[in-house]
Amino acid sequence: MPRYRFPEPPARLITPRALVMDRRSVMAGLGAAGLMAGLPGSGRADTLAAEPWPGSATDEITSHEVATGYNNFFEFGTAKDDPARHAHTLRTDPWRITVSGHANAPGEIGIEDILSGFDLEERIYRLRCVEAWSKVIPWIGFPLRDLLARFDPTSDAKYVEFETLYDPAQMPNQTGDDIDWPYREGLRMDEAMHPLTLLAVGMYGEVMPNQNGAPIRLVVPWKYGFKSIKSIVGIRLVSERPVSSWEARAPREYGFYANVNPQVRHPRWHQATERRLHDGGRIATQMFNGYEEQVAHLYDGMDLTENF
Ligand SMILES: Nc1nc2c(c(=O)[nH]1)N[C@H]1C(S)=C(S)[C@@H](COP(=O)(O)O)O[C@H]1N2
Ligand SMILES: [Mo]
């Protein structure tokens, strides 16, 4: 069987040991029954703000308020404040993810097994998310590859396709046609196996707020925000390149790769700068959102203007 091997993420991408005490108390809560009820707000942004993220030593952690109040989650409406207002109808317990397709051991896993089985105490990542705006979030999560390994992908698995829950009773805007529901995303296998491609189950020391994609979502820090699919229930290992929901909706605007690239224009706006949400300042967008050193090799020999 092919075995995927990647180096561990550089230590500077992971929260230092000093925060382990905080993590312990959080994770004790995560493991308990009723884990999705949420934990007492522990607003740790201030403790975390001193740590640099790669590509800049100065950018600050976005406030918890902004990170949970300015969201895209079209299942609950298309305005930035809709998710915070409406996502309370999402039920995240019980929750299961089905992993199917080209795997030797396809099957399901429950969120409780994910929370207890993936070494979360060691895994807080402070990463940037960028679109026309940017946020810096302290995620709790683990590399997607750790989950995929349990299902033993075969060599026919060339891409990974992800699917969000479809249930208009919980996600009211799924009765509309903003997206060809359920929301879908995809990654090439090597992108999916990269150690910075995370499944996040929490942020700011808390379980994932509904509006941010509870109970489990993707975080792909070198790609535009829309690649980071929320509230995942299905993962398929496929041999053909999947079509993401945004690509299906507007193929000229939203390519499959969607790498952060200030040199490639979106047809309706430039992508050279971003509005930093923590202070409203406009800053230059960096190639691969500042993670060039970690990910540029994935695209060696590719024309990123064609594969936008
Ligand atoms: N299921 C689902 N996932 C989604 C979206 C969505 O509408 N539905 N929006 C995407 C977009 S466009 C962005 S920018 C990010 C926003 O994540 P955030 O709200 O945590 O910042 O989630 C992505 N994941
Ligand atoms: Mo987005």
PDB file of C-alpha atoms and ligand atoms in Angstrom, residues 72 74 80 130-133 183 224-227 246 254, ligand 2:
ATOM      1  CA  ASN A  72     -19.584  33.250   4.969  1.00  0.00           C
ATOM      2  CA  PHE A  74     -24.434  30.445   2.674  1.00  0.00           C
ATOM      3  CA  LYS A  80     -21.808  38.335   6.594  1.00  0.00           C
ATOM      4  CA  VAL A 130      -7.821  35.413   3.230  1.00  0.00           C
ATOM      5  CA  GLU A 131     -10.373  36.472   0.657  1.00  0.00           C
ATOM      6  CA  ALA A 132     -10.898  40.198  -0.013  1.00  0.00           C
ATOM      7  CA  TRP A 133     -10.423  40.421   3.776  1.00  0.00           C
ATOM      8  CA  TYR A 183     -21.852  22.670  -0.726  1.00  0.00           C
ATOM      9  CA  TYR A 224      -8.977  31.518  -0.770  1.00  0.00           C
ATOM     10  CA  GLY A 225     -11.509  31.178   2.030  1.00  0.00           C
ATOM     11  CA  PHE A 226     -14.150  29.432  -0.029  1.00  0.00           C
ATOM     12  CA  LYS A 227     -11.996  26.275  -0.230  1.00  0.00           C
ATOM     13  CA  TRP A 246     -18.168  27.701  -6.490  1.00  0.00           C
ATOM     14  CA  TYR A 254     -13.670  30.384  -9.010  1.00  0.00           C
TER      15      TYR A 254
HETATM   16 MO    MO B   2     -15.326  33.387   0.633  1.00  0.00          MO
END
